[in-house]
Amino acid sequence: MKRVVVTGLGCISPVGNDVDAFWQSLILAKHGFGEITRFDSPGLKVKIAAEVKGFHPEDYMEKSAIRKTDLFAQYALAAAAQAVEESGIASQADSSRLGVYVGSGVGGISTFMAETEKLLTKGPQRISPFFIPMMIANIASALIAMRYNARGPNLPVVSACATATHAIGEAFRAIKFGYADAIIAGGAEASINPLSMGGFVNATALSTKNDPDSSSIPFDKRRDGFVIGEGAGIVVLEEYGHALKRNAKIHCEISGYGNTCDAYHITAPHPDAVCGAEMVRLALEESGLNADEKLYINAHGTSTPLNDKTETLAIKTALGDVAYKIPISSTKSMVGHMLGAAGGVEAIAAVKAIETGVVPPTAGYRDPDPDCDLDYVPNAARQCDTDKALSISMGFGGHNAGIVFNKLDARRGIWTEAQ
């Protein structure tokens, strides 16, 4: 089996349109929440979102292609361009062994809305011939493959809010077992529109406070839902020997992946968190975590009452008393819930925590919840020399995913404290 490393990072987010800007915002606890500017929202209870600001798709693609590409795919192409440029992989890989695993929770939903309006007001003859390729959730993965002539494995995962984490985890496995030399992996989403938000509001998933400073407060007793975000998070994963041969910059190693399903409810997590705990255990077991190694957890942490309580239980069930010694934070407290892109940007945050020795905070945290009693790194970043970082995602339908990153020279033993 092969070792797998991270050689490129790229992101478009509500707090910055490159990795450096994104990371600086996180460690300064700056959030990206504000009043919705993209559309008027009369009748919609929620008036705020975590929009991407200052994004210029023409920096990443030809103007003639922009009108044929949904915003989620534009975000994906931009983040992929950053990651691929940093890694240098495009010109140094066998195209038949270069893959793309980039998914989306809902794909081109804004395109779907626009074309449905045409159907209802102007008739079917006015529907764009580009409607289907703009809408389908796999198109970002296809467009990235076309751009970089990546003719190897291509798997655009769709698993709601766990999409990007599953994509990165499956890419890790594909390289580990020899099916590819490198894979561009992650997720993208652009769902800030009246249809998506109306659905989430009526499902009681979004915060209705409309206060940018207290609407996304994971693990806080006052939490009442998430703030919807958008963007893309993409990483380049590469076989270790392949990266060494071309003298690539290596951020860290990816060494573990857990994948389970609650098989319980269409939106709610299982109250006993047994499958979430098993996901954590599997990811750490494959990684070979030692009890004395320093671990950071980037939690799913959506700021919904059920998720944060259940995720806390899953971590405690998997790790036992050790859970109380681990710094845990939710970067959704600053970027909101980016849905299918969430696991991508959270993976980048986990990688940067290992690289820099700084753990990002859970911003806006004030009132402890007895059901959420772990160390959530409240409000301020913390110096913490972490050996490994676990990034957790949990999606509607009960999908649980976790990936583990570690310093390249970190010990690889056996986790013995799990219960």
C-alpha angles and dihedrals in degrees: 000000000000130000115236127212138184114244104164140034132190135167146171111197146157089260101043143350097229134040096259094051091044093050095045090053091050097051090047090050092238114159128207100218124129146129115309111262101174097075142001112264110201110158093018113115093210117068101172136069141161100256125182109248130206097007114159112190091190087071088068108028143026115276090235090060097049096076089051094052129073117233094250090059091046089055090048094050091049095049091044091051090055093048095045093046092052093047097043088214098134096074096033105053136081101251091220089060098043112095141184125218104174119147141177132208096224107358120206100001094149089055089049090054094048095048093045089056089052090051093052097043105030106019135249094293090071096056111117117253085224093057097102099043090045093050105042114100095226095059096090090057090048094048092050090050091051092049094052099030089241101172097166127093115332121190119165100194120208113195104136112243092357093057101107094041091051090047092053092043094050090046089053090053093048092055094040091057095043104256095122142012095218138002132195103220142176141074145277136202140178107176105137097124136111095262097052094040093046089054094049092046092052089048087055091237099123127074111251097196093098089207111127091207098053108025099089107041109145118205091005116127089234095060117127106167144317135290112236115240137179143204137085139278119198132175132185112227118195140179107261097234091047090053092048093051092057094040093240123177107257118207097185143305127277107216112161143040133182126191126179140143129223091215086202118101140359093244112358123082119237107270095227092052091214095142093043088053091049090052090054092046093049094049093049093043093054089047092053098231117192119215092238095052118105111248131188122195122207098201128211085236101167097173092241116131095239101040098052094045093047095043090052089052091049092053093047093046092051098043106027117202091347088073090075091060096053124094109233128183141170115220087192083084085076108025099031122223108320091186110206091012095049097091091049097057091038090054088054090051089052092050092049091049089057093044098047103031089233123120114208117233136242098246123214094024113152117135118053118225116216088220091055103051105150131104105280097174093241121220101327133065116248134216105239126158097219122188095191139017128203118204114199130199131179123187139195109275091046098280113162124189135170133177129192126213124188142180108271092243096043117129116259108210133136126288106238105170099068115115 
